[in-house]
């Protein structure tokens, strides 16, 4: 046998590879970078309320887009991760230069000569905004520079973690950092909307990063599924942490992190922000920033920090006036516009311990003349006697002594001051902007237009704002969207007539200017609460101790009267202390614009009416003093009150009578009956309820026959009344249990029907006369008290008969 040996077929050789250029990079990193951009922008939405809403978006977009675009391009060119981060930082510098330093730049994106000087100016502007404004702050180049720089760095970190280091979960720390500032500054925390948007964007970032990883692992063929499930699991875990973690972390209070947490990373060190919006402090139910002061004043003192006098902007802010301040506070000179001979008064010594209260504005009673034991560099303003830290210091943990002069002002002394013919104070205290709402001017004219002397005008305005038309509320302004200052806010306050101290103080100051009286708004604290402790003062006098905190934060107007100086008023109801010279019911001291008219035709309802001038007839004064109802209306009000009480007492009788009449109609006119029960059921229901009202109630286990037998025995019914009861019972049994021509057993009560004798199946229809007969019999056998109770307080209103229930 011949065998042929064959050479094994060699394996097919691999085809030679054609030399190819290596791909630049995976294209899927663009999706992760885009998700990083969306995540940072989503976290930045929490800044709405820190600054004016959405004003931050254009500059932030102009910063983040170039930075992340440059980093994505470096990855496309397959540059190293460190070089990618460096390119991002350079792109950030270029974007900031192009937006904020165009005049100092070289070719538009490189910092040039003068950049450092402009940078210092913008940072100082940002610092001033932080010190002198509250959220939401007005947009400014300084604030936007800080925000864009911070968000740009955070975007670089998020993108590096998510793309370069492939650790997308760790990028959430950067997003959390963005939301820390809103959580501290905003009264309601980050806000649920911003929190949810950020969480969704973070989950999208995680999904995009996982999608990229799956693409790389599978060579770009197919990405594995499960992104949604993993994202939901991570989101649920994160949500659980946000709810549980605040319970164990100090600094969180009033709810979870995103909504109302009020996380305070600085502990209790805080200060009264000298802007008008004090609502955040007043809405804090626990109080913070405790301040103690001891004084030899006969009455507790107001602690004033600063005044607001420029009402021309969208928001009222204190003017630091650094160039006009006098250095040193060991001796404080006279205030501009102060009278040459001040009214008689007394010297008051006040020792103030700030503890955790921190503010660049120093608290002191008005008007300070000397301050001792104070550390740091301080200067005072001759325009308003406010004291400000010029070295960046604050009032935190200071203990100092203020010597002040307290003028003794009287109603009579202020009332004789007439209108000034010259400008006694700087123009800033009298100016009103051109866009002052018309409601401010018309209300001022209605309230104070007929009076001549400034004091009478001021009292009229204060009395109007303290009248029953207005209500004090720290919540209504927030709900209405005018938690702040500005002319538009004052207009809305006069329309809604609800707000807190900043609205009352600002409105009175604006109305005073409209009436020709110089004014300003003071910011500080009300007198607070006594502790009962005492200490020795500088001259050996006894000083009584008081304490205040954020709940005592307050604003009040100060009006200028020539020859008397600046005078405090208190238009806010339920807050502060009304000065003695303004406590009386509004009674103008000086003449009116038209003395022939003794009444105030422009007075608003509910406001205190003027009691007449010194020259007004006595009868007019007595007539205008009447603030309550007249004698003619009192009897009418009394009769109405008696009628209301009587109607309330007769209400059960009226309800019971109405039910009886309804049933009577259903029995007398059977075709008009309604419901599942017919005429016999209505008659039997009335009979059982009447019996219950007179002390013979229907028990739950009673059948019609057992109840009728017991009622006849206990009420001693006989003759006509007993026969009427039998007829009512028989008619009800027939209507309730009889077959009515249908097959026995076709209804739910078939068993009960089968036990009813055949005689019952043919009975006469019910008559209402039988109901009346049984009612008269039962009533005649009852005592007077039982009859009275059955009529006025019938038990059947509570225990009504129900047809078909087991009896």
Short mmCIF file of C-alpha atoms in Angstrom, two decimals, residues 376-692:
data_model
loop_
_atom_site.label_atom_id
_atom_site.label_comp_id
_atom_site.label_asym_id
_atom_site.label_seq_id
_atom_site.Cartn_x
_atom_site.Cartn_y
_atom_site.Cartn_z
CA UNK A 376 -7.51 98.95 66.72
CA UNK A 377 -7.67 101.99 64.46
CA UNK A 378 -11.04 103.71 64.39
CA UNK A 379 -12.37 106.91 62.85
CA UNK A 380 -15.61 108.84 63.26
CA UNK A 381 -17.79 110.52 60.65
CA UNK A 382 -18.74 114.15 61.31
CA UNK A 383 -21.86 113.73 59.15
CA UNK A 384 -23.54 111.11 61.37
CA UNK A 385 -21.14 110.22 64.24
CA UNK A 386 -20.73 106.63 63.06
CA UNK A 387 -17.47 104.94 64.06
CA UNK A 388 -15.67 102.70 61.55
CA UNK A 389 -12.59 100.43 61.69
CA UNK A 390 -10.05 101.81 59.22
CA UNK A 391 -7.51 98.98 59.56
CA UNK A 392 -9.78 96.11 58.58
CA UNK A 393 -10.53 95.32 62.21
CA UNK A 394 -13.88 94.66 63.81
CA UNK A 395 -15.78 94.85 67.07
CA UNK A 396 -15.25 91.16 67.90
CA UNK A 397 -14.23 90.54 71.53
CA UNK A 398 -13.96 94.21 72.41
CA UNK A 399 -14.82 95.82 75.74
CA UNK A 400 -14.99 99.59 75.66
CA UNK A 401 -16.64 102.54 77.37
CA UNK A 402 -18.72 105.13 75.52
CA UNK A 403 -19.44 108.58 76.93
CA UNK A 404 -22.49 110.05 75.25
CA UNK A 405 -24.83 112.99 75.68
CA UNK A 406 -28.54 112.33 76.01
CA UNK A 407 -30.63 115.38 75.15
CA UNK A 408 -33.88 115.99 77.05
CA UNK A 409 -36.46 116.57 74.35
CA UNK A 410 -40.03 117.56 75.09
CA UNK A 411 -43.20 117.62 73.06
CA UNK A 412 -43.68 121.31 73.64
CA UNK A 413 -40.10 122.20 72.73
CA UNK A 414 -40.20 120.30 69.45
CA UNK A 415 -43.69 121.53 68.61
CA UNK A 416 -42.71 125.19 68.43
CA UNK A 417 -39.95 124.58 65.87
CA UNK A 418 -41.11 125.93 62.55
CA UNK A 419 -39.99 125.11 59.03
CA UNK A 420 -36.37 125.99 58.28
CA UNK A 421 -35.65 128.61 55.64
CA UNK A 422 -32.10 127.39 55.04
CA UNK A 423 -30.35 124.05 54.54
CA UNK A 424 -29.17 123.12 58.07
CA UNK A 425 -27.64 119.74 57.09
CA UNK A 426 -25.90 118.33 53.99
CA UNK A 427 -28.07 117.86 50.94
CA UNK A 428 -27.79 114.07 51.10
CA UNK A 429 -30.23 114.07 54.07
CA UNK A 430 -32.96 115.84 52.10
CA UNK A 431 -32.70 114.47 48.57
CA UNK A 432 -35.36 112.27 47.01
CA UNK A 433 -34.69 110.56 43.68
CA UNK A 434 -36.73 111.45 40.63
CA UNK A 435 -38.21 107.96 40.52
CA UNK A 436 -39.80 108.25 43.95
CA UNK A 437 -43.12 106.36 43.62
CA UNK A 438 -46.21 108.52 43.44
CA UNK A 439 -47.83 106.59 46.30
CA UNK A 440 -45.15 107.90 48.65
CA UNK A 441 -45.87 111.52 47.78
CA UNK A 442 -49.66 111.20 47.78
CA UNK A 443 -49.71 109.30 51.07
CA UNK A 444 -47.50 111.93 52.66
CA UNK A 445 -49.81 114.68 51.46
CA UNK A 446 -52.87 112.85 52.75
CA UNK A 447 -51.34 112.16 56.17
CA UNK A 448 -49.32 115.29 56.92
CA UNK A 449 -50.12 117.81 54.20
CA UNK A 450 -52.34 120.08 56.31
CA UNK A 451 -49.77 120.67 59.05
CA UNK A 452 -47.13 123.39 59.08
CA UNK A 453 -44.52 122.59 61.73
CA UNK A 454 -42.11 119.69 61.06
CA UNK A 455 -42.84 118.05 64.44
CA UNK A 456 -46.58 117.88 63.72
CA UNK A 457 -45.83 116.34 60.32
CA UNK A 458 -43.49 113.79 61.90
CA UNK A 459 -46.05 112.78 64.52
CA UNK A 460 -48.74 112.43 61.86
CA UNK A 461 -46.53 110.09 59.82
CA UNK A 462 -45.54 108.02 62.87
CA UNK A 463 -49.17 107.73 64.01
CA UNK A 464 -50.24 106.62 60.55
CA UNK A 465 -47.61 103.86 60.37
CA UNK A 466 -48.39 102.68 63.92
CA UNK A 467 -52.14 102.57 63.26
CA UNK A 468 -54.23 99.41 63.01
CA UNK A 469 -53.95 99.52 59.22
CA UNK A 470 -50.42 98.14 59.41
CA UNK A 471 -49.23 94.80 60.76
CA UNK A 472 -45.74 93.78 61.83
CA UNK A 473 -44.45 90.68 60.03
CA UNK A 474 -40.98 89.36 59.21
CA UNK A 475 -42.43 86.76 56.82
CA UNK A 476 -44.77 88.80 54.64
CA UNK A 477 -41.94 90.80 53.03
CA UNK A 478 -40.17 87.61 52.00
CA UNK A 479 -43.32 86.08 50.54
CA UNK A 480 -44.00 89.31 48.71
CA UNK A 481 -40.50 89.50 47.30
CA UNK A 482 -39.47 92.80 48.88
CA UNK A 483 -37.14 91.73 51.67
CA UNK A 484 -34.88 94.74 51.37
CA UNK A 485 -34.73 98.47 50.77
CA UNK A 486 -35.26 100.84 47.89
CA UNK A 487 -38.05 103.05 46.67
CA UNK A 488 -39.91 100.22 44.98
CA UNK A 489 -39.87 98.33 48.27
CA UNK A 490 -41.35 101.30 50.12
CA UNK A 491 -44.11 101.57 47.53
CA UNK A 492 -45.02 97.91 47.89
CA UNK A 493 -44.97 98.25 51.67
CA UNK A 494 -47.48 101.12 51.55
CA UNK A 495 -49.70 98.95 49.36
CA UNK A 496 -49.51 95.73 51.39
CA UNK A 497 -49.24 97.46 54.81
CA UNK A 498 -47.23 94.56 56.23
CA UNK A 499 -43.53 94.41 56.96
CA UNK A 500 -40.87 94.76 59.63
CA UNK A 501 -38.68 97.51 61.01
CA UNK A 502 -36.67 98.30 57.88
CA UNK A 503 -39.85 98.99 55.95
CA UNK A 504 -41.39 101.15 58.66
CA UNK A 505 -38.17 103.09 59.25
CA UNK A 506 -37.38 103.56 55.57
CA UNK A 507 -40.93 104.58 54.72
CA UNK A 508 -41.10 107.16 57.50
CA UNK A 509 -37.72 108.57 56.45
CA UNK A 510 -38.83 108.89 52.82
CA UNK A 511 -42.21 110.37 53.76
CA UNK A 512 -40.45 112.83 56.08
CA UNK A 513 -38.29 114.05 53.19
CA UNK A 514 -41.38 114.34 51.02
CA UNK A 515 -42.82 116.53 53.79
CA UNK A 516 -39.67 118.70 53.85
CA UNK A 517 -37.96 117.18 56.92
CA UNK A 518 -34.30 115.97 56.68
CA UNK A 519 -34.11 112.30 57.61
CA UNK A 520 -31.94 109.21 57.78
CA UNK A 521 -32.31 105.57 58.87
CA UNK A 522 -30.31 104.29 61.83
CA UNK A 523 -29.25 100.64 62.10
CA UNK A 524 -28.51 98.98 65.42
CA UNK A 525 -30.22 97.25 68.32
CA UNK A 526 -33.18 97.92 70.55
CA UNK A 527 -32.46 98.20 74.32
CA UNK A 528 -32.68 94.46 75.01
CA UNK A 529 -33.37 92.73 78.34
CA UNK A 530 -31.98 93.48 81.82
CA UNK A 531 -29.93 90.76 83.51
CA UNK A 532 -30.29 92.14 87.05
CA UNK A 533 -26.51 92.52 87.41
CA UNK A 534 -24.75 95.79 88.14
CA UNK A 535 -21.16 97.02 87.98
CA UNK A 536 -19.22 100.15 88.85
CA UNK A 537 -18.84 102.85 86.23
CA UNK A 538 -15.94 105.24 85.47
CA UNK A 539 -17.17 107.81 88.00
CA UNK A 540 -18.16 105.22 90.59
CA UNK A 541 -21.76 105.23 89.43
CA UNK A 542 -23.78 102.04 89.34
CA UNK A 543 -24.25 100.65 85.85
CA UNK A 544 -27.18 98.33 85.11
CA UNK A 545 -26.49 95.43 82.72
CA UNK A 546 -28.56 94.53 79.64
CA UNK A 547 -28.12 91.96 76.87
CA UNK A 548 -29.11 92.00 73.19
CA UNK A 549 -28.71 89.57 70.30
CA UNK A 550 -29.74 89.27 66.68
CA UNK A 551 -33.43 89.24 67.63
CA UNK A 552 -32.98 92.84 68.81
CA UNK A 553 -31.60 93.97 65.45
CA UNK A 554 -33.57 97.03 64.49
CA UNK A 555 -33.87 100.03 62.21
CA UNK A 556 -35.45 103.36 63.12
CA UNK A 557 -35.72 106.81 61.52
CA UNK A 558 -33.95 109.91 62.77
CA UNK A 559 -35.40 113.29 61.75
CA UNK A 560 -33.65 116.64 61.94
CA UNK A 561 -35.20 119.65 63.72
CA UNK A 562 -33.37 122.93 63.64
CA UNK A 563 -32.20 123.86 67.12
CA UNK A 564 -32.73 120.34 68.48
CA UNK A 565 -30.60 118.19 66.15
CA UNK A 566 -31.38 114.63 65.13
CA UNK A 567 -34.40 113.13 66.89
CA UNK A 568 -35.32 109.45 67.04
CA UNK A 569 -38.84 108.22 66.21
CA UNK A 570 -40.35 104.73 66.42
CA UNK A 571 -42.92 103.96 63.69
CA UNK A 572 -42.62 100.15 63.97
CA UNK A 573 -45.46 98.64 66.01
CA UNK A 574 -44.56 96.04 68.67
CA UNK A 575 -40.85 96.82 68.39
CA UNK A 576 -38.53 99.12 70.30
CA UNK A 577 -39.50 101.89 72.70
CA UNK A 578 -41.49 104.95 71.65
CA UNK A 579 -39.75 108.08 73.01
CA UNK A 580 -41.65 110.04 75.65
CA UNK A 581 -42.00 113.07 73.38
CA UNK A 582 -43.86 110.89 70.84
CA UNK A 583 -45.89 108.61 73.10
CA UNK A 584 -49.01 110.77 73.41
CA UNK A 585 -51.92 110.42 71.04
CA UNK A 586 -51.24 112.58 68.02
CA UNK A 587 -52.03 116.16 68.97
CA UNK A 588 -50.34 118.78 66.78
CA UNK A 589 -48.83 121.65 68.72
CA UNK A 590 -48.35 124.18 65.95
CA UNK A 591 -50.81 125.66 63.45
CA UNK A 592 -52.21 123.87 60.46
CA UNK A 593 -51.90 124.89 56.88
CA UNK A 594 -55.59 125.86 57.01
CA UNK A 595 -56.74 126.71 60.55
CA UNK A 596 -60.32 127.14 59.34
CA UNK A 597 -60.57 123.37 59.02
CA UNK A 598 -60.23 121.69 62.38
CA UNK A 599 -60.54 118.18 60.98
CA UNK A 600 -58.01 116.25 58.93
CA UNK A 601 -59.72 115.39 55.65
CA UNK A 602 -56.74 113.36 54.50
CA UNK A 603 -56.56 111.08 57.53
CA UNK A 604 -56.60 107.39 56.71
CA UNK A 605 -59.11 105.09 58.42
CA UNK A 606 -57.64 103.59 61.55
CA UNK A 607 -54.97 106.27 61.97
CA UNK A 608 -54.97 108.41 65.07
CA UNK A 609 -56.80 111.63 64.35
CA UNK A 610 -55.37 115.04 65.26
CA UNK A 611 -56.77 116.50 68.44
CA UNK A 612 -56.76 120.04 67.18
CA UNK A 613 -54.25 122.86 67.39
CA UNK A 614 -53.72 125.18 70.29
CA UNK A 615 -56.16 127.66 68.78
CA UNK A 616 -58.81 125.12 67.78
CA UNK A 617 -62.19 125.34 69.56
CA UNK A 618 -62.66 122.99 72.48
CA UNK A 619 -65.62 121.25 70.93
CA UNK A 620 -63.62 120.40 67.83
CA UNK A 621 -60.80 119.03 69.97
CA UNK A 622 -63.17 116.81 71.93
CA UNK A 623 -64.82 115.64 68.76
CA UNK A 624 -61.53 114.70 67.11
CA UNK A 625 -60.21 112.91 70.22
CA UNK A 626 -62.91 110.27 70.00
CA UNK A 627 -61.11 107.27 68.57
CA UNK A 628 -63.63 104.61 69.58
CA UNK A 629 -67.29 104.11 68.65
CA UNK A 630 -69.69 106.92 69.48
CA UNK A 631 -72.40 106.68 72.15
CA UNK A 632 -75.05 106.36 69.45
CA UNK A 633 -73.43 103.29 67.99
CA UNK A 634 -72.79 101.52 71.30
CA UNK A 635 -76.45 100.40 71.92
CA UNK A 636 -76.66 99.12 68.36
CA UNK A 637 -73.46 97.12 68.83
CA UNK A 638 -74.82 95.74 72.11
CA UNK A 639 -78.08 94.66 70.52
CA UNK A 640 -76.22 92.99 67.69
CA UNK A 641 -74.06 91.11 70.19
CA UNK A 642 -77.12 89.94 72.17
CA UNK A 643 -78.85 88.88 68.96
CA UNK A 644 -75.79 86.92 67.89
CA UNK A 645 -75.58 85.10 71.22
CA UNK A 646 -79.29 84.31 71.14
CA UNK A 647 -79.09 82.98 67.62
CA UNK A 648 -76.19 80.76 68.60
CA UNK A 649 -78.15 79.39 71.59
CA UNK A 650 -81.20 78.64 69.42
CA UNK A 651 -79.18 77.01 66.65
CA UNK A 652 -79.85 73.39 67.84
CA UNK A 653 -83.59 74.09 68.05
CA UNK A 654 -83.61 75.58 64.57
CA UNK A 655 -81.70 72.66 63.09
CA UNK A 656 -83.98 70.12 64.77
CA UNK A 657 -87.12 71.97 63.63
CA UNK A 658 -85.84 72.10 60.06
CA UNK A 659 -85.31 68.32 60.07
CA UNK A 660 -88.83 67.71 61.45
CA UNK A 661 -90.41 69.88 58.75
CA UNK A 662 -88.47 68.05 56.05
CA UNK A 663 -89.73 64.69 57.27
CA UNK A 664 -93.27 65.99 57.61
CA UNK A 665 -93.25 67.00 53.94
CA UNK A 666 -91.96 63.56 52.93
CA UNK A 667 -94.84 61.91 54.82
CA UNK A 668 -97.59 64.32 53.73
CA UNK A 669 -96.39 64.23 50.09
CA UNK A 670 -94.85 60.76 49.57
CA UNK A 671 -93.86 61.42 45.96
CA UNK A 672 -91.44 64.12 47.14
CA UNK A 673 -89.54 61.82 49.45
CA UNK A 674 -85.93 61.18 48.71
CA UNK A 675 -83.26 58.75 49.71
CA UNK A 676 -83.50 55.04 50.36
CA UNK A 677 -86.23 55.39 52.97
CA UNK A 678 -89.84 56.27 52.18
CA UNK A 679 -92.68 57.96 54.09
CA UNK A 680 -92.96 55.24 56.75
CA UNK A 681 -89.21 55.36 57.41
CA UNK A 682 -89.33 59.14 57.84
CA UNK A 683 -92.25 58.91 60.27
CA UNK A 684 -90.60 56.13 62.28
CA UNK A 685 -87.26 57.99 62.36
CA UNK A 686 -88.98 61.11 63.75
CA UNK A 687 -90.80 59.00 66.37
CA UNK A 688 -87.65 57.24 67.61
CA UNK A 689 -85.64 60.48 67.72
CA UNK A 690 -88.35 62.36 69.61
CA UNK A 691 -88.53 59.50 72.10
CA UNK A 692 -84.73 59.67 72.54
#
